[in-house]
Short mmCIF file of C-alpha atoms in Angstrom, two decimals:
data_model
loop_
_atom_site.label_atom_id
_atom_site.label_comp_id
_atom_site.label_asym_id
_atom_site.label_seq_id
_atom_site.Cartn_x
_atom_site.Cartn_y
_atom_site.Cartn_z
CA MET A 1 -74.84 17.74 -10.67
CA LEU A 2 -75.26 19.91 -13.79
CA ARG A 3 -71.65 19.35 -14.86
CA LEU A 4 -71.98 15.64 -14.19
CA ARG A 5 -75.10 15.34 -16.34
CA LEU A 6 -73.41 17.26 -19.14
CA ASP A 7 -70.36 14.97 -18.95
CA GLN A 8 -72.64 11.93 -19.03
CA GLY A 9 -74.44 13.22 -22.12
CA LEU A 10 -77.76 13.49 -20.30
CA LEU A 11 -78.06 17.22 -20.99
CA ARG A 12 -77.37 19.34 -24.07
CA ARG A 13 -76.32 22.96 -23.66
CA GLU A 14 -77.97 25.30 -26.14
CA PHE A 15 -76.70 28.61 -24.74
CA ARG A 16 -75.12 29.93 -21.59
CA ASN A 17 -77.38 28.88 -18.70
CA VAL A 18 -79.83 27.17 -21.09
CA TYR A 19 -79.89 23.37 -21.14
CA VAL A 20 -82.12 20.73 -22.74
CA ASP A 21 -82.70 17.11 -21.85
CA ALA A 22 -80.53 15.18 -24.32
CA ALA A 23 -83.45 12.85 -25.01
CA VAL A 24 -85.38 15.76 -26.55
CA PRO A 25 -84.79 15.77 -30.34
CA ASP A 26 -83.05 18.82 -31.76
CA SER A 27 -85.59 20.78 -33.82
CA ARG A 28 -86.42 24.33 -34.81
CA ARG A 29 -89.11 24.45 -32.15
CA THR A 30 -86.66 23.33 -29.44
CA ARG A 31 -84.13 25.92 -30.57
CA LEU A 32 -86.75 28.66 -30.55
CA ARG A 33 -87.87 27.70 -27.04
CA ALA A 34 -84.27 27.90 -25.85
CA LEU A 35 -83.82 31.29 -27.52
CA ALA A 36 -87.02 32.63 -25.94
CA LEU A 37 -85.41 32.20 -22.52
CA VAL A 38 -82.58 34.62 -23.34
CA THR A 39 -84.17 37.06 -25.83
CA PRO A 40 -85.54 40.40 -24.55
CA ASP A 41 -88.90 41.56 -25.89
CA ASN A 42 -87.36 44.31 -28.02
CA ALA A 43 -84.65 42.11 -29.59
CA ILE A 44 -84.57 40.47 -33.02
CA VAL A 45 -82.60 37.22 -33.48
CA CYS A 46 -80.08 37.74 -36.27
CA ASP A 47 -76.85 36.66 -37.98
CA GLU A 48 -75.54 33.13 -37.32
CA THR A 49 -78.23 32.52 -34.70
CA ALA A 50 -81.01 33.28 -37.18
CA ALA A 51 -79.41 30.80 -39.56
CA TRP A 52 -79.11 28.24 -36.74
CA VAL A 53 -82.85 28.58 -36.06
CA ARG A 54 -83.43 27.51 -39.67
CA GLY A 55 -81.15 24.50 -39.35
CA LEU A 56 -77.98 25.98 -40.87
CA ASP A 57 -74.58 25.93 -39.19
CA VAL A 58 -72.80 28.96 -40.66
CA PHE A 59 -70.64 29.76 -37.65
CA ALA A 60 -67.00 30.52 -38.29
CA PRO A 61 -64.88 27.51 -37.24
CA GLY A 62 -63.62 29.30 -34.14
CA ARG A 63 -67.10 30.36 -32.99
CA ARG A 64 -69.03 27.11 -33.14
CA ARG A 65 -68.69 26.58 -29.40
CA ASP A 66 -69.38 30.17 -28.31
CA LEU A 67 -73.07 29.43 -27.65
CA ALA A 68 -73.78 33.18 -27.51
CA PRO A 69 -76.96 34.06 -29.45
CA SER A 70 -76.80 37.13 -31.72
CA MET A 71 -79.55 39.75 -31.49
CA LEU A 72 -80.16 43.24 -32.77
CA VAL A 73 -82.42 46.11 -31.72
CA ARG A 74 -83.60 49.05 -33.75
CA HIS A 75 -81.65 52.29 -33.48
CA GLY A 76 -82.79 54.39 -30.55
CA THR A 77 -83.75 51.44 -28.35
CA ALA A 78 -81.83 49.84 -25.50
CA ARG A 79 -79.06 47.46 -26.50
CA VAL A 80 -79.11 43.83 -25.46
CA GLU A 81 -76.88 43.61 -22.39
CA ARG A 82 -77.29 40.08 -21.19
CA PRO A 83 -74.37 37.81 -20.24
CA GLY A 84 -73.78 35.19 -22.91
CA SER A 85 -75.60 37.16 -25.66
CA SER A 86 -74.23 39.36 -28.43
CA GLY A 87 -76.27 42.44 -29.34
CA ARG A 88 -76.07 45.49 -31.57
CA GLN A 89 -78.23 48.33 -32.89
CA ALA A 90 -79.17 48.31 -36.56
CA ILE A 91 -81.31 49.91 -39.23
CA ILE A 92 -83.91 47.34 -40.19
CA ASP A 93 -87.07 47.44 -42.28
CA PRO A 94 -90.20 45.72 -40.94
CA ASP A 95 -90.21 43.54 -44.07
CA ASP A 96 -86.84 42.14 -42.97
CA VAL A 97 -88.32 40.60 -39.80
CA GLU A 98 -90.44 37.48 -39.32
CA TYR A 99 -92.40 36.45 -36.22
CA VAL A 100 -91.65 32.78 -35.64
CA ASP A 101 -93.20 30.92 -32.72
CA GLY A 102 -93.06 33.91 -30.40
CA LEU A 103 -89.72 35.36 -31.51
CA PHE A 104 -88.74 38.05 -33.99
CA VAL A 105 -86.12 36.70 -36.41
CA THR A 106 -84.48 38.34 -39.41
CA THR A 107 -85.71 36.92 -42.72
CA PRO A 108 -83.40 34.58 -44.65
CA LEU A 109 -82.63 37.34 -47.18
CA ARG A 110 -81.74 39.88 -44.50
CA THR A 111 -79.79 37.28 -42.51
CA ALA A 112 -77.71 36.22 -45.52
CA SER A 113 -77.03 39.84 -46.49
CA ASP A 114 -75.91 40.68 -42.93
CA LEU A 115 -73.55 37.72 -42.93
CA LEU A 116 -72.16 38.75 -46.32
CA ARG A 117 -71.41 42.19 -44.88
CA ARG A 118 -70.10 41.25 -41.47
CA MET A 119 -68.16 37.98 -41.75
CA TYR A 120 -64.65 37.28 -42.97
CA ARG A 121 -64.93 36.90 -46.76
CA PRO A 122 -64.54 33.11 -47.14
CA TYR A 123 -66.87 32.47 -44.20
CA ALA A 124 -69.36 35.00 -45.55
CA LEU A 125 -69.53 33.31 -48.95
CA ALA A 126 -69.91 29.89 -47.29
CA ALA A 127 -72.84 31.22 -45.24
CA ALA A 128 -74.65 32.66 -48.26
CA ASP A 129 -73.95 29.51 -50.30
CA ALA A 130 -75.56 27.48 -47.49
CA PHE A 131 -78.70 29.65 -47.56
CA ALA A 132 -78.94 29.28 -51.34
CA HIS A 133 -78.27 25.52 -51.24
CA ALA A 134 -81.04 25.08 -48.65
CA GLY A 135 -83.47 26.95 -50.91
CA LEU A 136 -83.95 29.72 -48.35
CA ILE A 137 -82.86 32.51 -50.68
CA ASP A 138 -82.85 33.12 -54.43
CA VAL A 139 -79.44 34.26 -55.67
CA ASP A 140 -80.85 36.86 -58.08
CA GLU A 141 -83.01 38.30 -55.30
CA MET A 142 -79.95 38.46 -53.05
CA ILE A 143 -77.96 40.35 -55.69
CA ASP A 144 -80.82 42.82 -56.13
CA TYR A 145 -81.33 43.16 -52.37
CA VAL A 146 -77.73 44.09 -51.52
CA ALA A 147 -77.56 46.40 -54.55
CA ARG A 148 -80.36 48.48 -53.00
CA LEU A 149 -78.71 48.82 -49.57
CA ARG A 150 -77.06 52.18 -48.91
CA GLY A 151 -74.79 53.25 -46.09
CA TYR A 152 -74.36 49.82 -44.49
CA ARG A 153 -70.92 48.84 -43.23
CA GLY A 154 -69.41 46.08 -45.39
CA ILE A 155 -71.86 46.59 -48.26
CA VAL A 156 -69.05 46.62 -50.88
CA GLN A 157 -67.98 43.17 -49.74
CA ALA A 158 -71.58 41.96 -49.69
CA ARG A 159 -72.21 43.08 -53.26
CA SER A 160 -69.04 41.48 -54.61
CA LEU A 161 -69.72 38.17 -52.86
CA ALA A 162 -73.43 38.09 -53.72
CA ALA A 163 -72.43 38.02 -57.38
CA VAL A 164 -70.64 34.67 -56.92
CA VAL A 165 -73.03 32.87 -54.53
CA ASP A 166 -73.78 29.41 -55.93
CA ALA A 167 -76.57 27.14 -54.67
CA ARG A 168 -74.77 24.04 -55.96
CA THR A 169 -72.04 24.33 -53.32
CA GLN A 170 -72.46 21.68 -50.63
CA SER A 171 -69.94 22.49 -47.90
CA PRO A 172 -68.09 25.45 -46.38
CA GLY A 173 -64.78 24.07 -47.62
CA GLU A 174 -66.03 24.11 -51.19
CA SER A 175 -67.05 27.76 -50.77
CA TRP A 176 -63.65 28.71 -49.34
CA GLN A 177 -61.84 26.90 -52.15
CA ARG A 178 -64.05 28.38 -54.86
CA LEU A 179 -63.37 31.89 -53.55
CA ARG A 180 -59.65 31.16 -53.53
CA ILE A 181 -59.91 30.06 -57.16
CA LEU A 182 -61.86 33.15 -58.20
CA ASP A 183 -59.58 35.50 -56.29
CA ALA A 184 -56.61 33.94 -58.08
CA GLY A 185 -58.12 35.12 -61.37
CA LEU A 186 -58.88 31.57 -62.52
CA PRO A 187 -62.12 30.66 -64.31
CA PRO A 188 -65.08 29.62 -62.15
CA PRO A 189 -65.34 25.84 -61.74
CA THR A 190 -68.58 23.85 -62.07
CA PRO A 191 -69.72 22.86 -58.55
CA GLN A 192 -70.83 19.26 -58.02
CA PHE A 193 -70.31 18.06 -61.59
CA GLU A 194 -71.62 14.53 -62.15
CA VAL A 195 -69.56 11.89 -63.94
CA VAL A 196 -71.41 8.70 -64.89
CA ASP A 197 -69.27 5.67 -65.72
CA ASP A 198 -70.04 2.83 -68.13
CA PHE A 199 -71.91 0.95 -65.41
CA GLY A 200 -74.23 3.86 -64.68
CA ARG A 201 -72.54 4.76 -61.39
CA SER A 202 -72.44 8.46 -60.50
CA TYR A 203 -69.40 10.28 -59.16
CA PHE A 204 -69.67 13.92 -58.13
CA ILE A 205 -66.60 16.15 -58.30
CA ASP A 206 -66.58 19.19 -56.00
CA LEU A 207 -65.22 21.97 -58.21
CA PRO A 208 -64.05 20.67 -61.58
CA TYR A 209 -63.34 21.99 -65.06
CA PRO A 210 -65.03 19.27 -67.13
CA ASP A 211 -63.88 20.56 -70.52
CA VAL A 212 -60.21 19.98 -69.64
CA LEU A 213 -60.76 17.08 -67.19
CA VAL A 214 -59.28 18.94 -64.23
CA GLY A 215 -60.91 18.23 -60.89
CA THR A 216 -60.45 20.19 -57.70
CA GLU A 217 -61.85 18.97 -54.40
CA TYR A 218 -61.68 20.11 -50.79
CA ASP A 219 -60.60 17.49 -48.28
CA GLY A 220 -61.83 18.80 -44.95
CA ARG A 221 -60.74 17.63 -41.53
CA GLU A 222 -64.12 16.22 -40.60
CA PHE A 223 -64.68 13.76 -43.46
CA HIS A 224 -61.30 13.26 -45.14
CA THR A 225 -58.71 12.71 -42.43
CA ASP A 226 -59.07 9.08 -41.29
CA ASP A 227 -57.51 6.20 -43.22
CA ARG A 228 -60.83 4.83 -44.48
CA HIS A 229 -61.91 8.14 -46.02
CA ARG A 230 -58.49 8.82 -47.50
CA GLN A 231 -58.43 5.38 -49.08
CA HIS A 232 -61.90 5.91 -50.54
CA ASP A 233 -60.85 9.27 -52.00
CA ARG A 234 -57.70 7.78 -53.56
CA GLU A 235 -59.56 4.86 -55.12
CA ARG A 236 -62.30 7.09 -56.53
CA ARG A 237 -59.90 9.61 -58.03
CA THR A 238 -57.59 6.94 -59.40
CA TYR A 239 -60.56 5.21 -61.03
CA LEU A 240 -61.68 8.42 -62.76
CA SER A 241 -58.11 9.20 -63.79
CA ASP A 242 -57.51 5.75 -65.28
CA LEU A 243 -60.90 5.62 -67.00
CA TYR A 244 -61.24 9.17 -68.35
CA GLY A 245 -57.94 10.96 -67.70
CA TRP A 246 -59.03 13.30 -64.90
CA ARG A 247 -56.24 15.25 -63.22
CA TRP A 248 -56.54 16.49 -59.66
CA VAL A 249 -55.67 19.43 -57.44
CA ILE A 250 -56.74 18.85 -53.86
CA GLY A 251 -57.34 21.63 -51.36
CA THR A 252 -57.06 21.39 -47.59
CA ARG A 253 -57.51 24.01 -44.91
CA GLU A 254 -53.73 24.44 -44.75
CA ARG A 255 -53.50 24.99 -48.52
CA ILE A 256 -56.50 27.31 -48.79
CA PHE A 257 -55.67 29.38 -45.69
CA GLY A 258 -52.19 30.37 -44.60
CA ASP A 259 -48.94 30.92 -46.47
CA ASP A 260 -48.98 27.94 -48.84
CA VAL A 261 -49.53 29.19 -52.41
CA SER A 262 -49.11 25.81 -54.10
CA PHE A 263 -52.83 25.16 -54.62
CA GLU A 264 -53.54 27.96 -57.07
CA HIS A 265 -50.19 27.46 -58.83
CA GLU A 266 -50.85 23.75 -59.38
CA LEU A 267 -54.32 24.54 -60.68
CA GLY A 268 -53.08 27.42 -62.82
CA THR A 269 -50.45 25.16 -64.39
CA LEU A 270 -53.08 22.60 -65.41
CA LEU A 271 -55.32 25.35 -66.79
CA GLY A 272 -52.48 27.20 -68.52
CA ILE A 273 -53.14 30.40 -66.53
CA THR A 274 -50.82 32.30 -64.20
CA PRO A 275 -52.70 32.91 -60.94
CA SER A 276 -52.99 36.32 -59.36
CA ALA A 277 -51.67 37.10 -55.88
CA ARG A 278 -53.68 35.95 -52.89
CA ARG A 279 -56.04 38.48 -51.38
CA TRP A 280 -56.91 36.81 -48.08
CA GLY A 281 -55.41 34.24 -45.76
CA THR A 282 -51.79 35.09 -46.46
CA ARG A 283 -49.31 37.76 -47.44
CA ARG A 284 -49.05 39.00 -51.03
CA LEU A 285 -46.63 37.05 -53.21
CA PRO A 286 -43.30 38.86 -53.62
CA GLY A 287 -43.25 40.92 -56.78
CA ALA A 288 -46.86 40.08 -57.69
CA ALA A 289 -49.02 42.67 -59.36
CA THR A 290 -51.62 44.42 -57.26
CA PRO A 291 -55.30 44.18 -58.23
CA SER A 292 -55.22 47.73 -59.58
CA SER A 293 -52.13 47.15 -61.72
CA ARG A 294 -53.46 43.94 -63.29
CA GLY A 295 -56.95 45.27 -63.91
CA GLY A 296 -58.67 42.97 -61.41
CA ASN A 297 -62.11 41.46 -61.59
CA PRO A 298 -64.80 44.05 -60.74
CA LEU A 299 -66.91 41.30 -59.20
CA LEU A 300 -64.14 40.34 -56.80
CA ASP A 301 -62.46 43.66 -55.92
CA VAL A 302 -63.39 44.29 -52.30
CA THR A 303 -62.62 47.21 -50.01
CA GLY A 304 -65.36 46.79 -47.37
#
């Protein structure tokens, strides 16, 4: 009967063994009530689950259907060992914890810093960008916060990524593409730049270089794969090209991740800059200089 009701869309599964009537609106209160059923008294909700409580989906693409809440406990206390939950021990200051409707949850600043430390670099930046875009963290406070952390695993990565968090970024794909651009040694683009035509209509370009009329955008699978969306994208870009002379380099998941190096080379050609070798998502280009031999960018050199 449970499987049947799930198949019929009458129930919504929040976590393993936790279900909600589909007629009940999704809300922070509903999510907290579901979490309360699987959270031990000594546990603190953290990481992607703490972001989910606040209405942010920062799960890595392969983990969005795991439905396993993340929790931490202070060092010296019993670990969370509950089927369907993910738990760890951690050093945590009382100021990094909030009490929300009966549950202890890491603060937005602590949550974002943990994700910057623990996630794969492009996913980590996308998570922190989402917190900043939602107004849950201040970027300068984040930079200062991670600078004060000592002895935490992944803190080098967190510090380098915190320096390039941008609240203007509106989607994970934009974050992934912006990191690819920065890692290639290319100048930072201007997220969500507005172009207003002669009729007063606004067009926002994901990651452009307005001074040289070069636009880069990320075409994700969710909103840019059907014929209607592709046609809309073509018409919009053609219009801006014909009217103002914009040139385009379009990123996709296959171009940003994997072995294809054409994205940064196309962009570098338009900008008149030779891109550096990739540092994530693919092998190093044959014969390319290493970060140490080419000087590197101290904000982007990561060892953690």
